[in-house]
Coordinates of C-alpha atoms and ligand atoms in Angstrom, one line a residue:
X1 CA 0.0 0.0 0.0
X2 CA 2.6 2.4 1.2
X3 CA 4.8 1.6 -1.8
X4 CA 2.0 2.1 -4.3
X5 CA 1.1 5.5 -2.9
X6 CA 4.8 6.4 -3.1
X7 CA 5.0 5.1 -6.6
X8 CA 2.0 6.9 -7.8
X9 CA 3.2 10.1 -6.1
X10 CA 6.5 9.7 -7.9
X11 CA 4.8 9.0 -11.2
X12 CA 2.7 12.1 -10.7
X13 CA 5.8 14.1 -10.0
X14 CA 7.6 12.8 -13.1
X15 CA 4.4 13.3 -15.2
X16 CA 4.2 16.9 -13.9
X17 CA 7.8 17.8 -14.5
X18 CA 7.7 16.2 -18.0
X19 CA 4.7 18.3 -19.0
X20 CA 5.3 21.6 -17.2
X21 CA 4.0 24.1 -19.6
X22 CA 4.2 27.8 -18.9
X23 CA 2.8 30.8 -20.8
X24 CA 5.6 33.2 -21.4
X25 CA 5.1 36.6 -19.8
X26 CA 5.0 39.7 -22.0
X27 CA 6.7 42.4 -19.9
X28 CA 4.8 45.6 -19.1
X29 CA 5.8 48.7 -21.0
X30 CA 7.3 52.0 -19.9
X31 CA 7.1 55.0 -22.1
X32 CA 7.1 58.8 -21.9
X33 CA 9.8 61.3 -21.1
X34 CA 10.8 60.0 -17.7
X35 CA 11.5 56.4 -17.1
X36 CA 12.9 54.8 -13.9
X37 CA 14.7 51.4 -14.0
X38 CA 15.7 49.9 -10.7
X39 CA 18.1 47.0 -11.0
X40 CA 17.9 44.7 -8.0
X41 CA 18.7 41.2 -6.8
X42 CA 16.0 38.6 -6.8
X43 CA 15.5 34.9 -7.1
X44 CA 13.3 32.6 -9.2
X45 CA 12.3 29.0 -8.8
X46 CA 13.2 27.9 -12.3
X47 CA 13.5 24.5 -10.7
X48 CA 10.7 24.0 -8.2
X49 CA 11.9 24.3 -4.6
X50 CA 15.2 25.7 -5.6
X51 CA 15.9 29.4 -5.7
X52 CA 18.2 30.6 -8.5
X53 CA 19.7 34.0 -7.7
X54 CA 18.8 36.6 -10.4
X55 CA 19.1 40.2 -11.3
X56 CA 16.1 42.1 -12.7
X57 CA 14.5 45.5 -13.2
X58 CA 11.6 47.1 -11.4
X59 CA 8.7 44.7 -10.5
X60 CA 10.3 41.7 -12.2
X61 CA 12.4 38.9 -10.7
X62 CA 14.0 38.2 -14.0
X63 CA 14.5 40.5 -17.1
X64 CA 12.8 43.9 -17.1
X65 CA 10.0 46.0 -18.6
X66 CA 9.8 46.9 -22.3
X67 CA 10.7 50.5 -23.0
X68 CA 8.6 52.0 -25.8
X69 CA 10.3 55.1 -27.3
X70 CA 9.2 57.4 -30.2
X71 CA 11.7 58.8 -32.7
X72 CA 12.6 62.4 -31.8
X73 CA 11.2 62.3 -28.3
X74 CA 13.4 63.2 -25.3
X75 CA 13.9 60.7 -22.6
X76 CA 15.3 61.1 -19.1
X77 CA 16.1 57.8 -17.5
X78 CA 16.9 57.2 -13.9
X79 CA 18.8 54.0 -13.4
X80 CA 19.0 52.9 -9.7
X81 CA 21.5 50.3 -8.8
X82 CA 20.4 48.0 -6.0
X83 CA 22.4 44.9 -6.9
X84 CA 25.1 45.0 -4.3
X85 CA 27.8 45.5 -6.9
X86 CA 29.0 48.2 -9.3
X87 CA 27.1 48.0 -12.7
X88 CA 25.7 50.2 -15.4
X89 CA 23.1 50.0 -18.2
X90 CA 23.7 50.3 -22.0
X91 CA 21.1 51.1 -24.6
X92 CA 22.2 48.6 -27.2
X93 CA 21.7 49.9 -30.7
X94 CA 20.6 53.4 -29.9
X95 CA 22.6 56.4 -31.3
X96 CA 23.3 58.3 -28.1
X97 CA 26.3 60.4 -26.9
X98 CA 29.1 58.4 -25.1
X99 CA 28.3 59.7 -21.7
X100 CA 24.7 58.7 -22.0
X101 CA 25.4 55.4 -23.7
X102 CA 26.3 53.3 -20.7
X103 CA 29.5 51.8 -22.0
X104 CA 32.3 50.5 -19.7
X105 CA 33.3 54.0 -18.6
X106 CA 30.0 54.7 -17.0
X107 CA 29.9 53.1 -13.5
X108 CA 27.0 53.1 -11.1
X109 CA 28.1 52.2 -7.6
X110 CA 25.8 50.1 -5.5
X111 CA 23.1 52.2 -4.0
X112 CA 23.7 55.0 -6.5
X113 CA 21.7 56.3 -9.5
X114 CA 22.6 57.4 -13.0
X115 CA 20.6 59.8 -15.0
X116 CA 21.2 59.6 -18.8
X117 CA 19.2 61.9 -21.0
X118 CA 18.9 61.8 -24.7
X119 CA 16.8 62.4 -27.8
X120 CA 15.7 59.3 -29.6
X121 CA 17.4 59.5 -33.0
X122 CA 16.8 55.9 -34.1
X123 CA 14.6 54.3 -36.6
X124 CA 11.7 52.1 -35.6
X125 CA 13.1 48.7 -34.6
X126 CA 13.9 46.5 -31.7
X127 CA 16.7 47.4 -29.4
X128 CA 17.6 46.3 -25.9
X129 CA 19.2 47.3 -22.6
X130 CA 21.7 45.4 -20.5
X131 CA 24.6 46.0 -18.1
X132 CA 28.0 46.7 -19.5
X133 CA 30.4 46.9 -16.5
X134 CA 33.7 45.6 -17.8
X135 CA 34.5 42.1 -16.6
X136 CA 31.0 41.6 -15.2
X137 CA 28.8 42.0 -18.2
X138 CA 28.3 38.3 -18.6
X139 CA 27.5 37.8 -14.9
X140 CA 25.0 40.7 -14.7
X141 CA 23.3 40.1 -18.0
X142 CA 23.0 36.3 -17.7
X143 CA 21.5 36.6 -14.3
X144 CA 18.6 38.4 -16.0
X145 CA 19.4 42.1 -16.1
X146 CA 18.1 42.8 -19.6
X147 CA 15.1 44.2 -21.4
X148 CA 13.7 45.1 -24.7
X149 CA 13.4 48.6 -26.2
X150 CA 10.9 49.2 -29.0
X151 CA 11.4 52.4 -31.0
X152 CA 8.5 53.6 -33.1
X153 CA 8.6 56.2 -35.9
X154 CA 6.4 57.8 -38.6
X155 CA 7.5 55.6 -41.5
X156 CA 6.8 52.4 -39.6
X157 CA 3.4 53.9 -38.4
X158 CA 2.3 54.3 -42.1
X159 CA 2.7 50.6 -42.8
X160 CA -0.1 48.0 -42.2
X161 CA 2.0 46.0 -39.7
X162 CA 1.0 44.3 -36.5
X163 CA 1.9 46.7 -33.7
X164 CA -0.4 46.0 -30.8
X165 CA 2.0 45.1 -28.1
X166 CA 1.3 41.7 -26.5
X167 CA -1.7 41.1 -28.9
X168 CA -0.2 40.7 -32.4
X169 CA 3.3 42.1 -31.7
X170 CA 5.5 40.1 -29.3
X171 CA 9.0 40.5 -27.8
X172 CA 10.7 37.2 -27.8
X173 CA 13.9 37.1 -25.7
X174 CA 15.8 33.9 -26.0
X175 CA 18.7 32.9 -23.7
X176 CA 20.6 29.9 -22.8
X177 CA 22.7 29.4 -19.7
X178 CA 24.7 26.9 -17.7
X179 CA 23.6 26.3 -14.2
X180 CA 25.7 24.6 -11.5
X181 CA 24.6 21.7 -9.3
X182 CA 22.7 24.2 -7.0
X183 CA 21.0 25.6 -10.1
X184 CA 22.8 28.9 -9.9
X185 CA 23.9 30.7 -13.1
X186 CA 27.4 30.1 -14.3
X187 CA 28.1 33.2 -16.5
X188 CA 31.2 31.8 -18.0
X189 CA 29.9 28.3 -18.4
X190 CA 30.2 27.0 -22.0
X191 CA 28.0 24.0 -21.4
X192 CA 24.9 26.1 -21.5
X193 CA 22.0 23.7 -21.8
X194 CA 19.0 25.4 -20.2
X195 CA 17.0 27.5 -22.6
X196 CA 14.8 30.4 -21.5
X197 CA 12.3 32.4 -23.5
X198 CA 11.1 35.6 -21.9
X199 CA 12.5 34.1 -18.7
X200 CA 10.5 30.9 -18.9
X201 CA 12.3 27.5 -19.1
X202 CA 11.8 26.0 -22.5
X203 CA 13.5 22.6 -22.5
X204 CA 14.2 19.4 -20.4
X205 CA 10.7 18.6 -19.5
X206 CA 9.6 22.2 -19.5
X207 CA 8.0 24.0 -22.3
X208 CA 6.9 27.6 -23.0
X209 CA 3.9 28.6 -24.9
X210 CA 2.3 31.8 -26.2
X211 CA -1.3 32.2 -27.3
X212 CA -1.5 34.1 -30.6
X213 CA -4.4 35.1 -32.8
X214 CA -5.1 33.5 -36.3
X215 CA -3.8 36.4 -38.3
X216 CA -0.4 38.0 -39.2
X217 CA 1.7 38.3 -36.0
X218 CA 5.0 40.0 -35.5
X219 CA 7.8 38.5 -33.4
X220 CA 10.7 40.6 -32.3
X221 CA 13.5 38.0 -31.8
X222 CA 16.3 39.0 -29.5
X223 CA 19.2 36.7 -28.8
X224 CA 20.2 37.7 -25.3
X225 CA 22.3 34.6 -24.6
X226 CA 25.9 34.9 -23.5
X227 CA 27.4 32.8 -26.3
X228 CA 24.8 30.6 -28.2
X229 CA 23.7 31.4 -31.7
X230 CA 20.1 30.3 -32.5
X231 CA 19.0 29.2 -35.9
X232 CA 15.3 30.0 -35.7
X233 CA 12.6 28.3 -37.7
X234 CA 9.2 26.7 -37.3
X235 CA 8.0 23.2 -37.3
X236 CA 6.9 22.0 -40.7
X237 CA 9.3 24.6 -42.2
X238 CA 6.5 27.1 -42.1
X239 CA 7.6 30.1 -44.1
X240 CA 7.8 33.6 -42.6
X241 CA 8.9 37.1 -43.6
X242 CA 11.9 38.9 -42.2
X243 CA 10.9 42.6 -42.0
X244 CA 13.6 44.2 -39.9
X245 CA 17.2 43.8 -38.7
X246 CA 18.9 45.4 -35.7
X247 CA 18.5 49.1 -36.5
X248 CA 15.4 49.3 -38.7
X249 CA 13.0 47.8 -41.2
X250 CA 14.2 46.3 -44.4
X251 CA 13.3 47.6 -47.9
X252 CA 10.9 44.8 -48.3
X253 CA 9.9 41.6 -46.4
X254 CA 12.3 38.7 -47.1
X255 CA 10.9 35.2 -47.5
X256 CA 12.6 32.7 -45.1
X257 CA 12.2 29.5 -43.3
X258 CA 15.3 30.1 -41.1
X259 CA 16.9 33.1 -39.4
X260 CA 20.2 32.8 -37.7
X261 CA 20.5 35.1 -34.7
X262 CA 23.8 35.5 -32.9
X263 CA 24.2 37.0 -29.4
X264 CA 23.1 40.7 -29.4
X265 CA 21.3 40.5 -32.8
X266 CA 17.6 41.3 -33.3
X267 CA 15.3 40.4 -36.2
X268 CA 11.7 41.1 -36.6
X269 CA 9.6 38.5 -38.4
X270 CA 6.0 38.2 -39.6
X271 CA 4.1 35.0 -39.5
X272 CA 0.8 34.5 -41.3
X273 CA -1.3 32.3 -39.0
X274 CA -4.7 33.3 -40.6
X275 CA -5.6 29.7 -41.6
X276 CA -4.3 28.1 -38.4
X277 CA -7.0 28.8 -35.8
X278 CA -7.1 25.9 -33.3
X279 CA -3.7 24.6 -34.3
X280 CA -0.2 25.1 -33.0
X281 CA 3.3 25.5 -34.3
X282 CA 6.7 25.5 -32.6
X283 CA 9.5 28.0 -32.8
X284 CA 12.6 25.9 -32.9
X285 CA 16.3 26.3 -33.1
X286 CA 17.8 24.2 -35.9
X287 CA 21.2 23.8 -34.4
X288 CA 22.0 20.8 -36.6
X289 CA 22.2 23.2 -39.6
X290 CA 24.8 25.5 -38.0
X291 CA 28.3 25.0 -39.1
X292 CA 31.0 23.9 -36.7
X293 CA 32.7 26.9 -35.1
X294 CA 29.4 28.7 -34.5
X295 CA 28.5 28.2 -30.8
X296 CA 25.3 26.2 -31.3
X297 CA 26.6 24.2 -34.1
X298 CA 28.2 20.7 -33.7
X299 CA 30.6 20.5 -30.7
X300 CA 34.2 21.0 -31.6
X301 CA 36.8 18.6 -30.2
X302 CA 38.7 20.6 -27.6
X303 CA 42.4 20.3 -27.3
X304 CA 43.5 18.6 -24.1
X305 CA 43.5 20.9 -21.1
X306 CA 40.7 23.1 -22.3
X307 CA 37.3 23.3 -20.7
X308 CA 34.7 21.3 -22.5
X309 CA 32.1 23.1 -24.7
X310 CA 29.9 20.1 -25.1
X311 CA 26.5 21.4 -24.4
X312 CA 23.8 18.9 -25.3
X313 CA 22.2 21.7 -27.4
X314 CA 25.2 21.8 -29.8
X315 CA 24.4 20.6 -33.2
X316 CA 20.9 19.5 -32.4
X317 CA 17.4 20.9 -33.1
X318 CA 15.3 21.9 -30.1
X319 CA 12.1 23.4 -29.2
X320 CA 11.9 27.0 -27.9
X321 CA 8.3 28.2 -27.9
X322 CA 4.9 26.7 -28.8
X323 CA 2.5 29.1 -30.5
X324 CA -1.1 28.2 -29.8
X325 CA -3.2 29.8 -32.5
X326 CA -6.7 31.0 -31.3
X327 CA -9.4 33.3 -32.6
X328 CA -8.3 36.4 -34.5
X329 CA -8.7 39.8 -33.0
X330 CA -11.4 42.2 -34.2
X331 CA -9.2 44.2 -36.5
X332 CA -6.6 41.7 -37.6
X333 CA -3.7 42.4 -40.0
X334 CA -4.3 39.7 -42.7
X335 CA -1.8 40.7 -45.4
X336 CA 1.8 41.5 -45.5
X337 CA 3.0 44.7 -47.2
X338 CA 5.2 44.1 -50.3
X339 CA 7.5 47.0 -49.5
X340 CA 8.5 48.6 -46.2
X341 CA 10.9 51.5 -46.0
X342 CA 13.6 53.0 -48.1
X343 CA 17.0 51.7 -46.9
X344 CA 19.9 53.7 -48.3
X345 CA 23.1 51.9 -47.7
X346 CA 26.3 54.0 -47.9
X347 CA 28.2 53.3 -51.1
X348 CA 31.7 51.9 -50.4
X349 CA 33.2 54.8 -52.5
X350 CA 32.2 57.3 -49.8
X351 CA 34.7 55.9 -47.3
X352 CA 38.2 57.2 -47.3
X353 CA 39.6 54.8 -44.7
X354 CA 39.5 51.1 -44.1
X355 CA 40.2 49.9 -40.6
X356 CA 41.4 46.4 -40.5
X357 CA 40.4 44.5 -37.3
X358 CA 41.8 41.0 -36.8
X359 CA 40.1 38.7 -34.4
X360 CA 42.7 36.5 -32.9
X361 CA 43.7 34.2 -30.0
X362 CA 47.1 33.6 -28.4
X363 CA 46.7 30.0 -29.5
X364 CA 44.9 30.0 -32.8
X365 CA 43.5 26.5 -32.0
X366 CA 42.0 27.7 -28.7
X367 CA 38.2 27.7 -28.8
X368 CA 37.6 29.2 -25.3
X369 CA 39.9 32.3 -25.7
X370 CA 40.9 34.7 -24.5
X371 CA 40.3 36.3 -27.8
X372 CA 41.2 39.9 -28.8
X373 CA 41.5 42.4 -31.6
X374 CA 44.7 43.4 -33.4
X375 CA 47.2 41.8 -31.0
X376 CA 45.8 43.6 -27.9
X377 CA 43.4 42.9 -25.1
X378 CA 41.0 45.6 -24.1
X379 CA 42.5 48.4 -22.0
X380 CA 40.2 51.0 -20.6
X381 CA 42.9 53.6 -20.8
X382 CA 43.9 53.0 -24.4
X383 CA 42.1 54.6 -27.2
X384 CA 42.3 52.4 -30.3
X385 CA 40.9 54.9 -32.8
X386 CA 40.4 58.6 -33.1
X387 CA 37.6 59.1 -35.6
X388 CA 36.9 62.6 -36.8
X389 CA 33.2 63.5 -36.6
X390 CA 31.3 62.7 -39.8
X391 CA 33.9 60.3 -41.1
X392 CA 32.6 57.5 -43.3
X393 CA 34.6 54.4 -42.7
X394 CA 34.9 50.8 -43.8
X395 CA 35.7 48.4 -41.0
X396 CA 37.2 45.1 -42.2
X397 CA 36.8 42.3 -39.7
X398 CA 38.9 39.2 -40.3
X399 CA 38.4 36.2 -38.0
X400 CA 41.6 34.3 -37.6
X401 CA 40.2 32.0 -34.9
X402 CA 38.3 28.7 -34.9
X403 CA 35.1 30.2 -33.6
X404 CA 32.5 32.7 -34.9
X405 CA 32.3 36.1 -33.2
X406 CA 29.3 38.4 -33.2
X407 CA 31.0 41.8 -33.6
X408 CA 29.1 44.8 -32.1
X409 CA 29.9 48.5 -32.3
X410 CA 28.3 51.3 -30.2
X411 CA 27.2 54.7 -31.6
X412 CA 26.3 53.6 -35.1
X413 CA 24.3 51.3 -37.3
X414 CA 26.3 49.9 -40.2
X415 CA 25.7 48.3 -43.5
X416 CA 27.4 45.0 -44.3
X417 CA 29.2 45.4 -47.6
X418 CA 30.4 41.9 -48.1
X419 CA 31.3 38.6 -46.6
X420 CA 34.5 37.3 -48.2
X421 CA 33.9 39.6 -51.1
X422 CA 30.3 38.4 -51.7
X423 CA 27.2 40.4 -51.1
X424 CA 25.6 39.4 -47.8
X425 CA 22.2 37.7 -47.8
X426 CA 19.3 40.1 -48.5
X427 CA 18.1 40.2 -44.8
X428 CA 21.6 41.4 -43.8
X429 CA 21.6 44.4 -46.2
X430 CA 19.6 46.6 -43.7
X431 CA 20.8 48.5 -40.7
X432 CA 22.8 46.4 -38.3
X433 CA 24.9 46.8 -35.1
X434 CA 26.0 43.2 -34.7
X435 CA 27.4 41.0 -37.4
X436 CA 28.5 37.4 -36.9
X437 CA 31.9 36.8 -38.4
X438 CA 32.5 33.1 -39.2
X439 CA 35.9 31.4 -38.6
X440 CA 38.4 32.5 -41.2
X441 CA 35.9 34.9 -42.8
X442 CA 36.4 38.6 -43.7
X443 CA 33.4 40.8 -43.3
X444 CA 33.4 44.5 -44.3
X445 CA 30.9 47.0 -43.2
X446 CA 30.5 50.7 -43.8
X447 CA 29.2 53.4 -41.4
X448 CA 29.2 57.1 -40.7
X449 CA 30.2 58.5 -37.3
X450 CA 27.7 61.3 -36.8
X451 CA 26.2 63.7 -34.3
X452 CA 28.3 63.1 -31.1
X453 CA 31.9 64.0 -30.3
X454 CA 33.6 63.4 -27.0
X455 CA 37.4 63.7 -26.4
X456 CA 37.2 61.9 -23.1
X457 CA 34.6 59.2 -23.0
X458 CA 35.0 56.6 -25.8
X459 CA 32.6 54.2 -27.4
X460 CA 33.4 50.5 -27.3
X461 CA 33.3 47.9 -30.0
X462 CA 33.4 44.2 -29.0
X463 CA 32.5 40.6 -29.4
X464 CA 29.0 40.1 -28.1
X465 CA 29.8 36.7 -26.8
X466 CA 29.8 38.1 -23.3
X467 CA 32.6 36.0 -21.9
X468 CA 34.9 37.0 -24.8
X469 CA 34.0 40.6 -24.2
X470 CA 34.7 40.3 -20.5
X471 CA 38.0 38.6 -21.2
X472 CA 39.1 41.6 -23.3
X473 CA 37.8 41.1 -26.9
X474 CA 37.0 44.8 -27.0
X475 CA 38.4 48.1 -28.2
X476 CA 37.3 51.7 -28.0
X477 CA 37.3 54.8 -30.1
X478 CA 36.7 58.5 -29.6
X479 CA 34.7 60.5 -32.1
X480 CA 36.5 63.8 -32.1
X481 CA 35.6 67.3 -33.3
X482 CA 37.1 68.3 -36.7
X483 CA 40.3 70.1 -36.1
X484 CA 41.0 68.2 -32.9
X485 CA 44.7 68.7 -32.5
X486 CA 45.4 66.7 -29.4
X487 CA 46.9 64.1 -31.6
X488 CA 48.6 63.6 -35.0
X489 CA 46.1 62.7 -37.7
X490 CA 47.7 59.6 -39.0
X491 CA 48.3 57.4 -36.1
X492 CA 46.1 54.4 -35.2
X493 CA 47.1 53.4 -31.8
X494 CA 47.9 55.0 -28.5
X495 CA 49.3 53.0 -25.7
X496 CA 48.5 54.2 -22.2
X497 CA 51.3 55.1 -19.9
X498 CA 51.4 56.2 -16.3
X499 CA 52.3 59.8 -15.3
X500 CA 53.0 60.8 -11.8
X501 CA 52.2 62.3 -9.4
X502 CA 48.6 62.1 -10.3
X503 CA 46.8 64.3 -9.2
X504 CA 49.5 66.9 -9.5
X505 CA 49.8 70.5 -8.7
X506 CA 53.1 71.4 -10.3
X507 CA 54.8 68.8 -12.5
X508 CA 54.3 65.5 -14.3
X509 CA 56.9 62.8 -14.7
X510 CA 56.8 60.1 -17.3
X511 CA 58.9 57.3 -18.7
X512 CA 58.7 56.1 -22.3
X513 CA 60.1 52.9 -23.5
X514 CA 62.1 54.6 -26.3
X515 CA 64.9 57.0 -25.5
X516 CA 64.1 59.5 -28.2
X517 CA 63.2 63.1 -28.4
X518 CA 59.6 63.6 -27.3
X519 CA 56.8 65.8 -28.4
X520 CA 53.8 66.3 -26.2
X521 CA 50.4 67.9 -26.2
X522 CA 48.1 68.5 -23.3
X523 CA 44.4 68.8 -24.1
X524 CA 41.6 69.9 -21.9
X525 CA 38.2 68.1 -21.7
X526 CA 37.1 69.7 -24.9
X527 CA 40.1 68.5 -26.8
X528 CA 41.7 71.9 -27.1
X529 CA 45.5 71.9 -26.8
X530 CA 46.4 74.0 -23.7
X531 CA 50.1 73.3 -23.6
X532 CA 52.7 71.7 -26.0
X533 CA 56.3 71.3 -26.7
X534 CA 58.2 69.6 -29.5
X535 CA 61.5 67.7 -29.5
X536 CA 62.6 68.0 -26.0
X537 CA 64.5 65.5 -23.9
X538 CA 64.0 64.7 -20.3
X539 CA 61.0 63.3 -18.4
X540 CA 59.4 66.2 -16.6
X541 CA 56.6 68.5 -17.7
X542 CA 55.7 71.6 -15.6
X543 CA 52.0 72.1 -15.4
X544 CA 51.6 74.6 -12.5
X545 CA 50.1 77.2 -14.9
X546 CA 47.2 75.0 -15.8
X547 CA 43.9 75.6 -14.1
X548 CA 42.3 72.8 -12.0
X549 CA 40.7 70.0 -13.9
X550 CA 41.1 66.8 -15.9
X551 CA 43.5 66.8 -18.8
X552 CA 44.9 64.4 -21.3
X553 CA 48.6 64.3 -22.1
X554 CA 49.7 62.9 -25.4
X555 CA 53.3 61.9 -26.2
X556 CA 55.0 61.1 -29.5
X557 CA 58.3 59.4 -29.3
X558 CA 59.6 58.4 -32.7
X559 CA 56.7 56.8 -34.4
X560 CA 55.0 55.6 -31.2
X561 CA 52.2 57.4 -29.4
X562 CA 51.3 57.3 -25.7
X563 CA 48.7 59.0 -23.6
X564 CA 47.4 59.4 -20.1
X565 CA 44.7 61.2 -18.3
X566 CA 45.7 63.3 -15.2
X567 CA 44.2 65.6 -12.8
X568 CA 45.6 69.1 -12.1
X569 CA 44.9 70.3 -8.5
Ligands
LIG601 CU1 24.9 44.9 -26.3 CU2 28.4 46.9 -26.0 O1 26.6 45.9 -26.1
LIG602 CU1 25.7 48.1 -27.7
LIG603 CU1 33.9 36.3 -29.5

């Protein structure tokens, strides 16, 4: 008797856990000119009875509200940090000034607030927000501190597209993570096997569903995973239309049955469910179709001594979200427009500079990094590029590693010119801020650095595999005013050096590796040269005549450049 009760109880438990279906939440929205985001610690019972520590915004225990912004509005955001650690928040994909962008140089101490303000200059699309504190981005973002930003504009409003949030227009945030034996997030774990969609577990006996109406629906797909690329498609190879990439709508809907979305990327798709009332269909990731080298494709054999990357999700197809189709709404969108907006890529001929960026690893065979750009790990004090305002540039990304890297740049949207010399697929010809560069591939994009200059706070560019980024696969650039003379025009790299004492009231001492004559420039916060000298020897500069403030000092020694920030008391 006892045994049979126990057995049936066990069976019931197993039955329950094997069929645990949860509707995904559609986060509430925040809009208007004044928005408050409070990042805090929380916990979620992703596994019944076990609390997984999380980070989240506002009323949520995981992820955060959706921000809805209109093109050309002003917004004033208060970010409160209550996570017990220093952090910050970045508006991924939005074109905002460096000091409002939330890159690694912005730090919000625990218990403090940050108050960025900006005008929304972006085109209608799906963007997102997440922490960007250097070295801890993976930890903070993977624990759940992320949310969607929807930008609306007049051109998008003219189109007959589904745009009723939560009714026919849905944010779909897909993540995967590795959890330890206590079901706590392992931000650097490369055996990520637990899939989440809008914070709901989607695999291993769990499934996530969404009720959708029998009409044209819009899904805003965001890959917010630390490393995994998803190859989205639907059961039965149901066709869909891709209508938008990271930074805007495409010229016209693109027919597809798959869309590969790497970490940080967004795509908007339309699905015509008009004839499917009462049926269901599953959003899947077809990992078996990804090539080896893309995290999500077949597992690569790891050299001895390297941590395993053998997630059971690698190279296989798995379910993400079941769409249960029900009655249509009263005013359904039933057809898909044949054209969308006018996308005007920048012609390659408008660029007068190509910046080569080589993705590399110390050991070219290493699949777990650390990876870096152009021989150097990220250095918060080193500016990699000085870009004159309004420059149009081609960036040429060459991946000399065994793994694919989703390259992301702040400040701008870019246009992919080519992949190994060939035009990119049609859906990659719109505005983008992340591009996946395959092993041994060269990708060129073109962009224009407009609107914002800052001679002190740089914008970063980095791999959006969060552990690669935290490990130093990142660089940074200043967009400087025209006529900025703090530096010579034709150098590419400044190495940071230490000057002392710092702060100083009367003199600065420095030591350069070369023993050559030195030229120096001191610039103020606006980039204006306030003191200079050419071809002198020695290692002391007198600065007592400078007024109090923060300055940059730039040295040229032979063909090498060095810089440092210092404070004059
Ligand atoms: Cu989504 Cu610099 O990041
Ligand atoms: Cu970004
Ligand atoms: Cu990478």
